[in-house]
mmCIF file of C-alpha atoms in Angstrom:
data_model
loop_
_atom_site.group_PDB
_atom_site.id
_atom_site.type_symbol
_atom_site.label_atom_id
_atom_site.label_comp_id
_atom_site.label_asym_id
_atom_site.label_seq_id
_atom_site.Cartn_x
_atom_site.Cartn_y
_atom_site.Cartn_z
ATOM 1 C CA UNK A 526 13.654 32.639 -160.602
ATOM 2 C CA UNK A 527 14.748 28.801 -161.784
ATOM 3 C CA UNK A 528 11.031 28.744 -163.661
ATOM 4 C CA UNK A 529 12.202 32.223 -165.150
ATOM 5 C CA UNK A 530 15.938 30.641 -166.348
ATOM 6 C CA UNK A 531 13.939 27.842 -167.793
ATOM 7 C CA UNK A 532 11.199 29.858 -169.590
ATOM 8 C CA UNK A 533 13.639 32.096 -170.885
ATOM 9 C CA UNK A 534 15.354 29.192 -172.714
ATOM 10 C CA UNK A 535 12.329 27.574 -174.160
ATOM 11 C CA UNK A 536 12.553 26.641 -178.063
ATOM 12 C CA UNK A 537 9.149 28.434 -178.671
ATOM 13 C CA UNK A 538 10.822 31.758 -177.675
ATOM 14 C CA UNK A 539 14.454 31.367 -179.191
ATOM 15 C CA UNK A 540 14.209 29.616 -182.401
ATOM 16 C CA UNK A 541 11.889 31.714 -184.702
ATOM 17 C CA UNK A 542 13.995 34.514 -184.832
ATOM 18 C CA UNK A 543 16.868 32.526 -186.183
ATOM 19 C CA UNK A 544 14.875 30.690 -188.895
ATOM 20 C CA UNK A 545 16.465 31.702 -192.126
ATOM 21 C CA UNK A 546 14.264 32.275 -195.652
ATOM 22 C CA UNK A 547 12.677 29.582 -197.173
ATOM 23 C CA UNK A 548 14.929 28.061 -200.030
ATOM 24 C CA UNK A 549 14.100 27.335 -203.937
ATOM 25 C CA UNK A 550 14.586 23.589 -202.883
ATOM 26 C CA UNK A 551 13.882 21.387 -200.227
ATOM 27 C CA UNK A 552 14.087 22.097 -196.665
ATOM 28 C CA UNK A 553 15.063 19.432 -194.407
ATOM 29 C CA UNK A 554 14.940 19.604 -190.402
ATOM 30 C CA UNK A 555 17.226 17.255 -188.534
ATOM 31 C CA UNK A 556 18.596 17.633 -184.760
ATOM 32 C CA UNK A 557 19.604 16.218 -181.240
ATOM 33 C CA UNK A 558 19.365 16.997 -177.740
ATOM 34 C CA UNK A 559 17.076 17.332 -175.093
ATOM 35 C CA UNK A 560 15.340 20.454 -176.679
ATOM 36 C CA UNK A 561 15.652 18.995 -180.153
ATOM 37 C CA UNK A 562 11.553 18.186 -180.424
ATOM 38 C CA UNK A 563 10.599 21.272 -178.535
ATOM 39 C CA UNK A 564 13.089 22.845 -181.486
ATOM 40 C CA UNK A 565 11.241 21.157 -184.530
ATOM 41 C CA UNK A 566 7.735 22.034 -182.964
ATOM 42 C CA UNK A 567 8.722 25.686 -183.036
ATOM 43 C CA UNK A 568 10.238 25.344 -186.423
ATOM 44 C CA UNK A 569 6.901 23.676 -187.799
ATOM 45 C CA UNK A 570 4.756 26.589 -186.321
ATOM 46 C CA UNK A 571 7.100 29.412 -187.995
ATOM 47 C CA UNK A 572 7.919 27.736 -191.609
ATOM 48 C CA UNK A 573 6.116 28.845 -194.389
ATOM 49 C CA UNK A 574 6.497 26.033 -196.729
ATOM 50 C CA UNK A 575 6.871 22.614 -196.961
ATOM 51 C CA UNK A 576 9.556 20.593 -194.992
ATOM 52 C CA UNK A 577 10.722 17.333 -193.565
ATOM 53 C CA UNK A 578 12.877 15.649 -191.381
ATOM 54 C CA UNK A 579 13.996 13.892 -188.258
ATOM 55 C CA UNK A 580 15.216 14.565 -184.697
ATOM 56 C CA UNK A 581 16.071 12.620 -181.888
ATOM 57 C CA UNK A 582 15.640 13.561 -178.360
ATOM 58 C CA UNK A 583 15.763 11.860 -174.727
ATOM 59 C CA UNK A 584 12.914 9.586 -173.750
ATOM 60 C CA UNK A 585 10.288 11.391 -172.653
ATOM 61 C CA UNK A 586 11.123 14.764 -174.127
ATOM 62 C CA UNK A 587 9.029 14.183 -177.299
ATOM 63 C CA UNK A 588 6.463 16.861 -178.413
ATOM 64 C CA UNK A 589 3.845 16.527 -181.039
ATOM 65 C CA UNK A 590 4.888 17.288 -184.754
ATOM 66 C CA UNK A 591 3.157 17.022 -188.145
ATOM 67 C CA UNK A 592 6.230 16.786 -190.799
ATOM 68 C CA UNK A 593 8.985 16.331 -188.407
ATOM 69 C CA UNK A 594 9.686 12.756 -187.348
ATOM 70 C CA UNK A 595 10.441 12.724 -183.586
ATOM 71 C CA UNK A 596 12.826 9.746 -182.485
ATOM 72 C CA UNK A 597 13.369 8.986 -179.030
ATOM 73 C CA UNK A 598 16.489 7.737 -177.273
ATOM 74 C CA UNK A 599 18.491 7.173 -174.090
ATOM 75 C CA UNK A 600 20.475 9.648 -172.236
ATOM 76 C CA UNK A 601 23.282 9.987 -170.596
ATOM 77 C CA UNK A 602 24.393 6.251 -171.813
ATOM 78 C CA UNK A 603 23.635 6.068 -175.743
ATOM 79 C CA UNK A 604 21.198 2.807 -176.868
ATOM 80 C CA UNK A 605 20.448 1.187 -179.871
ATOM 81 C CA UNK A 606 17.236 3.252 -180.692
ATOM 82 C CA UNK A 607 19.756 6.532 -180.834
ATOM 83 C CA UNK A 608 22.084 4.298 -183.012
ATOM 84 C CA UNK A 609 19.242 3.636 -185.412
ATOM 85 C CA UNK A 610 18.158 7.383 -185.402
ATOM 86 C CA UNK A 611 21.827 8.623 -186.675
ATOM 87 C CA UNK A 612 21.779 6.526 -189.521
ATOM 88 C CA UNK A 613 18.562 7.559 -190.717
ATOM 89 C CA UNK A 614 19.606 11.159 -190.050
ATOM 90 C CA UNK A 615 22.337 10.628 -192.119
ATOM 91 C CA UNK A 616 20.601 8.739 -195.337
ATOM 92 C CA UNK A 617 18.009 11.605 -194.597
ATOM 93 C CA UNK A 618 20.345 14.060 -196.304
ATOM 94 C CA UNK A 619 22.103 12.333 -198.779
ATOM 95 C CA UNK A 620 22.230 13.507 -202.676
ATOM 96 C CA UNK A 621 21.465 17.241 -201.510
ATOM 97 C CA UNK A 622 21.819 20.083 -204.199
ATOM 98 C CA UNK A 623 22.759 23.799 -203.357
ATOM 99 C CA UNK A 624 18.940 25.096 -203.690
ATOM 100 C CA UNK A 625 18.507 22.889 -200.730
ATOM 101 C CA UNK A 626 18.421 23.876 -196.885
ATOM 102 C CA UNK A 627 19.047 22.001 -193.879
ATOM 103 C CA UNK A 628 17.832 23.119 -190.968
ATOM 104 C CA UNK A 629 20.141 21.295 -187.825
ATOM 105 C CA UNK A 630 18.460 21.603 -184.300
ATOM 106 C CA UNK A 631 21.190 21.161 -181.639
ATOM 107 C CA UNK A 632 21.220 21.137 -178.073
ATOM 108 C CA UNK A 633 22.461 19.685 -175.000
ATOM 109 C CA UNK A 634 22.325 16.056 -174.794
ATOM 110 C CA UNK A 635 23.026 15.330 -178.257
ATOM 111 C CA UNK A 636 26.069 13.707 -177.445
ATOM 112 C CA UNK A 637 24.486 10.691 -176.253
ATOM 113 C CA UNK A 638 21.254 10.845 -178.485
ATOM 114 C CA UNK A 639 23.629 10.499 -181.658
ATOM 115 C CA UNK A 640 25.502 7.318 -181.163
ATOM 116 C CA UNK A 641 26.908 6.583 -184.610
ATOM 117 C CA UNK A 642 30.390 4.806 -183.881
ATOM 118 C CA UNK A 643 33.295 5.418 -186.091
ATOM 119 C CA UNK A 644 33.903 2.351 -188.544
ATOM 120 C CA UNK A 645 35.419 -0.761 -186.339
ATOM 121 C CA UNK A 646 33.963 0.222 -183.300
ATOM 122 C CA UNK A 647 31.092 -1.435 -182.003
ATOM 123 C CA UNK A 648 28.154 0.302 -180.268
ATOM 124 C CA UNK A 649 29.066 -1.691 -176.863
ATOM 125 C CA UNK A 650 32.370 -0.556 -177.068
ATOM 126 C CA UNK A 651 31.199 2.910 -177.680
ATOM 127 C CA UNK A 652 28.729 3.016 -174.736
ATOM 128 C CA UNK A 653 31.638 1.428 -172.309
ATOM 129 C CA UNK A 654 33.615 4.311 -173.201
ATOM 130 C CA UNK A 655 31.061 6.984 -172.949
ATOM 131 C CA UNK A 656 29.972 5.282 -169.285
ATOM 132 C CA UNK A 657 34.004 5.915 -167.971
ATOM 133 C CA UNK A 658 33.931 9.273 -169.119
ATOM 134 C CA UNK A 659 30.738 9.930 -167.309
ATOM 135 C CA UNK A 660 32.127 8.333 -164.063
ATOM 136 C CA UNK A 661 36.087 9.750 -164.474
ATOM 137 C CA UNK A 662 35.752 13.494 -163.427
ATOM 138 C CA UNK A 663 36.618 14.989 -166.774
ATOM 139 C CA UNK A 664 35.206 18.323 -168.025
ATOM 140 C CA UNK A 665 32.580 18.185 -170.474
ATOM 141 C CA UNK A 666 34.933 19.619 -173.107
ATOM 142 C CA UNK A 667 36.960 16.575 -172.686
ATOM 143 C CA UNK A 668 34.505 14.044 -172.713
ATOM 144 C CA UNK A 669 33.360 15.315 -175.933
ATOM 145 C CA UNK A 670 36.574 15.860 -177.574
ATOM 146 C CA UNK A 671 36.833 11.907 -176.991
ATOM 147 C CA UNK A 672 33.336 11.387 -178.591
ATOM 148 C CA UNK A 673 33.716 13.470 -181.512
ATOM 149 C CA UNK A 674 36.705 11.149 -182.472
ATOM 150 C CA UNK A 675 35.073 7.638 -182.374
ATOM 151 C CA UNK A 676 32.273 9.200 -184.165
ATOM 152 C CA UNK A 677 30.858 8.830 -187.725
ATOM 153 C CA UNK A 678 28.386 11.702 -187.048
ATOM 154 C CA UNK A 679 29.714 14.001 -184.667
ATOM 155 C CA UNK A 680 33.057 16.668 -185.164
ATOM 156 C CA UNK A 681 31.446 18.175 -188.348
ATOM 157 C CA UNK A 682 30.971 15.059 -190.356
ATOM 158 C CA UNK A 683 26.777 15.546 -190.263
ATOM 159 C CA UNK A 684 27.219 18.935 -191.816
ATOM 160 C CA UNK A 685 29.803 17.628 -194.467
ATOM 161 C CA UNK A 686 27.333 14.750 -195.360
ATOM 162 C CA UNK A 687 24.940 17.382 -195.993
ATOM 163 C CA UNK A 688 27.269 19.462 -198.835
ATOM 164 C CA UNK A 689 26.877 21.208 -200.981
ATOM 165 C CA UNK A 690 23.183 22.146 -199.203
ATOM 166 C CA UNK A 691 23.181 25.039 -196.966
ATOM 167 C CA UNK A 692 23.336 24.158 -193.623
ATOM 168 C CA UNK A 693 21.905 26.550 -190.572
ATOM 169 C CA UNK A 694 22.508 25.295 -187.409
ATOM 170 C CA UNK A 695 20.641 26.558 -184.500
ATOM 171 C CA UNK A 696 22.198 25.897 -181.023
ATOM 172 C CA UNK A 697 20.989 26.193 -177.492
ATOM 173 C CA UNK A 698 24.048 25.975 -175.278
ATOM 174 C CA UNK A 699 24.283 23.920 -172.495
ATOM 175 C CA UNK A 700 28.505 24.191 -172.024
ATOM 176 C CA UNK A 701 30.699 26.479 -170.614
ATOM 177 C CA UNK A 702 32.090 29.057 -173.023
ATOM 178 C CA UNK A 703 29.132 28.543 -175.595
ATOM 179 C CA UNK A 704 31.584 26.869 -177.884
ATOM 180 C CA UNK A 705 29.511 25.266 -180.998
ATOM 181 C CA UNK A 706 32.280 21.980 -180.902
ATOM 182 C CA UNK A 707 31.229 21.101 -177.459
ATOM 183 C CA UNK A 708 27.297 21.441 -177.752
ATOM 184 C CA UNK A 709 26.264 18.031 -178.460
ATOM 185 C CA UNK A 710 29.999 17.047 -179.522
ATOM 186 C CA UNK A 711 29.707 19.483 -182.763
ATOM 187 C CA UNK A 712 27.860 17.519 -185.406
ATOM 188 C CA UNK A 713 27.810 20.238 -187.592
ATOM 189 C CA UNK A 714 30.632 22.561 -186.466
ATOM 190 C CA UNK A 715 34.380 22.129 -187.460
ATOM 191 C CA UNK A 716 37.000 20.819 -184.861
ATOM 192 C CA UNK A 717 40.267 22.012 -184.201
ATOM 193 C CA UNK A 718 41.120 19.222 -182.065
ATOM 194 C CA UNK A 719 43.065 16.027 -182.514
ATOM 195 C CA UNK A 720 42.922 12.348 -181.868
ATOM 196 C CA UNK A 721 46.284 12.671 -180.411
ATOM 197 C CA UNK A 722 44.157 15.373 -177.889
ATOM 198 C CA UNK A 723 41.583 12.470 -177.337
ATOM 199 C CA UNK A 724 44.337 9.451 -176.378
ATOM 200 C CA UNK A 725 45.769 12.476 -173.742
ATOM 201 C CA UNK A 726 42.488 12.417 -172.413
ATOM 202 C CA UNK A 727 42.000 8.875 -172.110
ATOM 203 C CA UNK A 728 45.466 8.609 -170.308
ATOM 204 C CA UNK A 729 44.845 11.446 -168.187
ATOM 205 C CA UNK A 730 41.726 9.632 -166.720
ATOM 206 C CA UNK A 731 42.885 6.347 -166.376
ATOM 207 C CA UNK A 732 40.331 5.064 -168.841
ATOM 208 C CA UNK A 733 41.228 1.829 -170.172
ATOM 209 C CA UNK A 734 39.299 1.990 -174.057
ATOM 210 C CA UNK A 735 38.864 -1.041 -175.969
ATOM 211 C CA UNK A 736 41.620 -2.035 -178.448
ATOM 212 C CA UNK A 737 39.492 -0.817 -181.101
ATOM 213 C CA UNK A 738 39.265 2.764 -179.999
ATOM 214 C CA UNK A 739 42.826 2.799 -178.956
ATOM 215 C CA UNK A 740 43.759 1.938 -182.517
ATOM 216 C CA UNK A 741 41.292 4.061 -184.523
ATOM 217 C CA UNK A 742 42.947 7.311 -182.776
ATOM 218 C CA UNK A 743 46.433 6.008 -183.129
ATOM 219 C CA UNK A 744 46.123 5.736 -186.673
ATOM 220 C CA UNK A 745 44.658 9.094 -187.312
ATOM 221 C CA UNK A 746 41.660 7.818 -188.792
ATOM 222 C CA UNK A 747 39.267 8.953 -186.507
ATOM 223 C CA UNK A 748 40.245 12.600 -187.317
ATOM 224 C CA UNK A 749 37.220 15.326 -187.703
ATOM 225 C CA UNK A 750 36.572 17.733 -190.043
ATOM 226 C CA UNK A 751 38.813 20.774 -189.537
ATOM 227 C CA UNK A 752 38.299 24.539 -189.950
ATOM 228 C CA UNK A 753 38.929 25.430 -193.530
ATOM 229 C CA UNK A 754 37.099 22.162 -194.919
ATOM 230 C CA UNK A 755 35.096 23.141 -198.309
ATOM 231 C CA UNK A 756 32.363 20.507 -197.304
ATOM 232 C CA UNK A 757 31.477 23.141 -194.485
ATOM 233 C CA UNK A 758 31.555 26.442 -196.643
ATOM 234 C CA UNK A 759 27.588 26.864 -196.646
ATOM 235 C CA UNK A 760 27.581 25.819 -192.970
ATOM 236 C CA UNK A 761 26.645 28.643 -190.269
ATOM 237 C CA UNK A 762 25.875 28.065 -186.807
ATOM 238 C CA UNK A 763 23.539 30.704 -184.592
ATOM 239 C CA UNK A 764 23.339 30.316 -181.239
ATOM 240 C CA UNK A 765 19.585 30.784 -180.051
ATOM 241 C CA UNK A 766 19.844 30.775 -176.414
ATOM 242 C CA UNK A 767 22.669 30.609 -173.818
ATOM 243 C CA UNK A 768 23.041 29.815 -170.244
ATOM 244 C CA UNK A 769 24.234 33.577 -169.808
ATOM 245 C CA UNK A 770 20.372 34.607 -171.163
ATOM 246 C CA UNK A 771 18.746 32.432 -168.896
ATOM 247 C CA UNK A 772 20.825 33.416 -166.024
ATOM 248 C CA UNK A 773 20.026 37.017 -166.840
ATOM 249 C CA UNK A 774 16.234 36.471 -166.847
ATOM 250 C CA UNK A 775 16.503 34.574 -163.099
ATOM 251 C CA UNK A 776 18.706 37.695 -162.082
ATOM 252 C CA UNK A 777 15.702 40.058 -163.042
ATOM 253 C CA UNK A 778 12.871 37.911 -161.042
ATOM 254 C CA UNK A 779 15.371 39.387 -158.110
ATOM 255 C CA UNK A 780 15.692 42.418 -158.563
ATOM 256 C CA UNK A 781 12.056 43.103 -159.239
ATOM 257 C CA UNK A 782 11.623 41.446 -155.581
ATOM 258 C CA UNK A 783 14.169 44.042 -154.381
ATOM 259 C CA UNK A 784 17.059 41.717 -153.621
ATOM 260 C CA UNK A 785 20.549 42.355 -155.333
ATOM 261 C CA UNK A 786 21.309 39.602 -157.684
ATOM 262 C CA UNK A 787 25.300 38.932 -158.455
ATOM 263 C CA UNK A 788 26.088 36.815 -161.126
ATOM 264 C CA UNK A 789 29.286 35.086 -160.456
ATOM 265 C CA UNK A 790 29.323 33.619 -164.169
ATOM 266 C CA UNK A 791 27.927 31.260 -166.522
ATOM 267 C CA UNK A 792 30.830 29.039 -167.019
ATOM 268 C CA UNK A 793 31.946 27.665 -163.458
ATOM 269 C CA UNK A 794 33.754 24.420 -163.634
ATOM 270 C CA UNK A 795 35.454 21.959 -161.435
ATOM 271 C CA UNK A 796 34.476 19.480 -158.922
ATOM 272 C CA UNK A 797 30.910 19.970 -157.519
ATOM 273 C CA UNK A 798 31.853 19.314 -153.876
ATOM 274 C CA UNK A 799 35.155 21.961 -154.324
ATOM 275 C CA UNK A 800 32.596 24.639 -155.758
ATOM 276 C CA UNK A 801 30.472 24.094 -152.725
ATOM 277 C CA UNK A 802 32.927 24.344 -150.440
ATOM 278 C CA UNK A 803 34.057 27.578 -152.026
ATOM 279 C CA UNK A 804 30.719 29.237 -152.330
ATOM 280 C CA UNK A 805 30.126 27.990 -148.985
ATOM 281 C CA UNK A 806 32.645 30.072 -147.618
ATOM 282 C CA UNK A 807 31.658 33.020 -149.600
ATOM 283 C CA UNK A 808 27.827 32.935 -148.417
ATOM 284 C CA UNK A 809 29.008 32.335 -144.788
ATOM 285 C CA UNK A 810 31.452 35.406 -144.533
ATOM 286 C CA UNK A 811 28.478 37.312 -146.385
ATOM 287 C CA UNK A 812 25.777 36.314 -143.792
ATOM 288 C CA UNK A 813 28.007 36.875 -140.918
ATOM 289 C CA UNK A 814 30.211 39.982 -141.829
ATOM 290 C CA UNK A 815 28.427 41.424 -144.720
ATOM 291 C CA UNK A 816 31.536 40.946 -147.202
ATOM 292 C CA UNK A 817 32.508 40.221 -149.819
ATOM 293 C CA UNK A 818 28.588 41.422 -150.736
ATOM 294 C CA UNK A 819 26.328 43.506 -148.974
ATOM 295 C CA UNK A 820 23.061 41.493 -147.619
ATOM 296 C CA UNK A 821 20.223 40.983 -148.526
ATOM 297 C CA UNK A 822 21.333 39.218 -151.755
ATOM 298 C CA UNK A 823 21.200 36.212 -154.228
ATOM 299 C CA UNK A 824 24.600 34.720 -155.314
ATOM 300 C CA UNK A 825 24.017 33.486 -158.958
ATOM 301 C CA UNK A 826 26.006 31.127 -161.045
ATOM 302 C CA UNK A 827 25.678 28.563 -163.756
ATOM 303 C CA UNK A 828 27.995 26.280 -165.643
ATOM 304 C CA UNK A 829 28.959 22.279 -165.879
ATOM 305 C CA UNK A 830 30.818 20.854 -162.632
ATOM 306 C CA UNK A 831 31.970 17.455 -162.634
ATOM 307 C CA UNK A 832 31.458 14.284 -160.085
ATOM 308 C CA UNK A 833 34.001 11.268 -159.928
ATOM 309 C CA UNK A 834 32.097 8.832 -159.007
ATOM 310 C CA UNK A 835 34.060 7.220 -156.304
ATOM 311 C CA UNK A 836 31.425 6.098 -153.449
ATOM 312 C CA UNK A 837 28.210 3.804 -153.647
ATOM 313 C CA UNK A 838 25.638 6.808 -154.549
ATOM 314 C CA UNK A 839 24.102 7.777 -157.841
ATOM 315 C CA UNK A 840 26.187 11.064 -158.457
ATOM 316 C CA UNK A 841 24.373 14.229 -159.854
ATOM 317 C CA UNK A 842 26.319 17.420 -159.807
ATOM 318 C CA UNK A 843 23.799 19.936 -158.501
ATOM 319 C CA UNK A 844 22.767 17.860 -155.320
ATOM 320 C CA UNK A 845 26.604 17.046 -154.691
ATOM 321 C CA UNK A 846 27.262 20.868 -154.817
ATOM 322 C CA UNK A 847 24.263 21.326 -152.414
ATOM 323 C CA UNK A 848 25.409 18.819 -149.938
ATOM 324 C CA UNK A 849 28.996 20.327 -150.076
ATOM 325 C CA UNK A 850 27.628 23.893 -149.540
ATOM 326 C CA UNK A 851 25.485 22.663 -146.887
ATOM 327 C CA UNK A 852 28.691 20.944 -145.098
ATOM 328 C CA UNK A 853 30.568 24.371 -145.589
ATOM 329 C CA UNK A 854 27.655 26.176 -144.189
ATOM 330 C CA UNK A 855 27.371 24.176 -141.123
ATOM 331 C CA UNK A 856 23.614 25.521 -140.498
ATOM 332 C CA UNK A 857 24.594 29.013 -141.033
ATOM 333 C CA UNK A 858 21.095 31.305 -140.386
ATOM 334 C CA UNK A 859 19.931 33.524 -143.412
ATOM 335 C CA UNK A 860 21.266 31.354 -146.034
ATOM 336 C CA UNK A 861 19.130 29.459 -148.303
ATOM 337 C CA UNK A 862 19.908 27.657 -152.111
ATOM 338 C CA UNK A 863 18.538 25.925 -155.038
ATOM 339 C CA UNK A 864 20.299 24.237 -157.500
ATOM 340 C CA UNK A 865 19.166 22.159 -160.223
ATOM 341 C CA UNK A 866 19.993 21.366 -163.697
ATOM 342 C CA UNK A 867 17.532 23.100 -166.506
ATOM 343 C CA UNK A 868 16.809 20.232 -168.295
ATOM 344 C CA UNK A 869 15.257 18.393 -165.222
ATOM 345 C CA UNK A 870 17.811 15.783 -164.822
ATOM 346 C CA UNK A 871 20.619 15.623 -162.511
ATOM 347 C CA UNK A 872 23.322 13.053 -163.218
ATOM 348 C CA UNK A 873 20.994 10.060 -164.511
ATOM 349 C CA UNK A 874 17.836 10.702 -162.153
ATOM 350 C CA UNK A 875 14.682 12.260 -163.161
ATOM 351 C CA UNK A 876 15.302 15.071 -160.386
ATOM 352 C CA UNK A 877 16.620 18.282 -161.197
ATOM 353 C CA UNK A 878 18.133 19.235 -158.136
ATOM 354 C CA UNK A 879 17.086 20.215 -154.499
ATOM 355 C CA UNK A 880 17.080 22.994 -151.989
ATOM 356 C CA UNK A 881 19.293 23.949 -149.188
ATOM 357 C CA UNK A 882 17.855 25.813 -145.956
ATOM 358 C CA UNK A 883 19.276 26.690 -142.670
ATOM 359 C CA UNK A 884 17.428 24.074 -140.939
ATOM 360 C CA UNK A 885 18.778 21.322 -143.330
ATOM 361 C CA UNK A 886 21.248 19.625 -141.558
ATOM 362 C CA UNK A 887 19.472 19.677 -138.302
ATOM 363 C CA UNK A 888 16.794 17.691 -139.736
ATOM 364 C CA UNK A 889 18.860 15.631 -141.278
ATOM 365 C CA UNK A 890 20.368 14.440 -137.828
ATOM 366 C CA UNK A 891 16.886 13.748 -136.654
ATOM 367 C CA UNK A 892 16.695 11.303 -140.004
ATOM 368 C CA UNK A 893 19.990 9.781 -138.510
ATOM 369 C CA UNK A 894 21.416 11.093 -142.005
ATOM 370 C CA UNK A 895 25.092 11.766 -142.092
ATOM 371 C CA UNK A 896 25.878 14.617 -144.675
ATOM 372 C CA UNK A 897 29.711 14.534 -144.851
ATOM 373 C CA UNK A 898 29.384 10.299 -145.359
ATOM 374 C CA UNK A 899 26.379 11.110 -148.037
ATOM 375 C CA UNK A 900 29.040 13.558 -149.463
ATOM 376 C CA UNK A 901 31.745 10.895 -149.325
ATOM 377 C CA UNK A 902 29.633 8.079 -151.160
ATOM 378 C CA UNK A 903 28.518 10.585 -153.992
ATOM 379 C CA UNK A 904 24.925 10.198 -152.448
ATOM 380 C CA UNK A 905 23.467 13.852 -152.786
ATOM 381 C CA UNK A 906 20.242 12.130 -154.089
ATOM 382 C CA UNK A 907 19.560 10.123 -151.664
ATOM 383 C CA UNK A 908 20.283 12.501 -148.952
ATOM 384 C CA UNK A 909 17.950 15.362 -150.378
ATOM 385 C CA UNK A 910 15.313 12.799 -151.046
ATOM 386 C CA UNK A 911 14.947 11.450 -147.887
ATOM 387 C CA UNK A 912 14.381 15.072 -146.512
ATOM 388 C CA UNK A 913 11.704 15.805 -149.238
ATOM 389 C CA UNK A 914 13.877 18.409 -150.608
ATOM 390 C CA UNK A 915 14.358 17.127 -154.182
ATOM 391 C CA UNK A 916 13.392 19.558 -156.694
ATOM 392 C CA UNK A 917 11.322 17.888 -159.513
ATOM 393 C CA UNK A 918 10.130 19.312 -162.778
ATOM 394 C CA UNK A 919 9.926 16.507 -165.089
ATOM 395 C CA UNK A 920 10.848 17.256 -168.858
ATOM 396 C CA UNK A 921 11.513 21.126 -169.379
ATOM 397 C CA UNK A 922 11.590 20.974 -173.123
ATOM 398 C CA UNK A 923 15.439 22.997 -173.158
ATOM 399 C CA UNK A 924 18.743 22.677 -171.418
ATOM 400 C CA UNK A 925 20.837 25.734 -170.660
ATOM 401 C CA UNK A 926 23.200 23.770 -168.272
ATOM 402 C CA UNK A 927 22.895 24.386 -164.211
ATOM 403 C CA UNK A 928 21.226 27.157 -162.162
ATOM 404 C CA UNK A 929 22.921 27.610 -158.760
ATOM 405 C CA UNK A 930 20.754 30.365 -156.589
ATOM 406 C CA UNK A 931 21.991 31.168 -153.160
ATOM 407 C CA UNK A 932 19.774 33.804 -150.984
ATOM 408 C CA UNK A 933 21.334 35.381 -147.985
ATOM 409 C CA UNK A 934 18.607 37.092 -146.180
#
């Protein structure tokens, strides 16, 4: 099922149907995200005329392209390579005319991969804010609101820089709700949120932002491009693939195997440990009493949970979810689970997620592992790696958020 979800979201499959007709003028391809290089390759292989461009992807996620430059940069904490790529991208779209076309390829991870600080903010200050947001427990929507308002390229600014050229943005969604403004912080999407909203988020999570960031937000000079701005009049947005599409492909695999699959939603949010605890209660009741679902069945969900780092572990929302699920199940017979990020990276680890089985806690006890302590330390990766139960995919070249499947036999 996990393989099917990833396969359904491959750019080679989902990008070509959304390509616009060739223009009279130039065609420029730009973009950012973990899937952007694979998206660029799909454009090259299906484009009838000349084109040029630049996209930036995560280290290790590049694929061969002949006419589009592929840059690699750091994720989730930005680096100087991403900074340089963002500057080059803005330069590339200067001076375009109405007959020109810009195809913008955006996928999850683009926020960190296009780190161009607003005037007056240094790269180091932007990195510090980003790091604090990642550890705070803020939702992806809240993090991206702050990122947009301290950026010189996000929040519609990249599309505005392309005006008056036509801009067609193809999106691979990795966010609950599929709002374009939250996918890579919306570099080509109009933004209704404000500097005041960004300040409120920093205050809510107790993030001590640098003085330059606070000054920018308080002055209102960090305002983004708003809905109705004429610079975005020739800009259009298209969702090429969403998390729901990927989960539906996974559900079809279950049904073909004769197992009922209940899709509980593609937008589950909240602390990963809380979601794991709740799902554990539902799975245990189903296993013991056949309620609220008749077994055998699979409980399938997606979305983007959060981890508030309080312990010494490495985080990772999928492994934290699984660890909390395992604690809640207490070795319940007949319940198995897999949770993984469809981009192959859970948190900052080159690990997609892990698997859970009825004997997981017993095997952990034999190794001297204490699941509740591991959970308190946010050390899901250490726990499942010690058991040999990590799921490692390598770069998947796409990103449609988290995949969580619980099988009750």
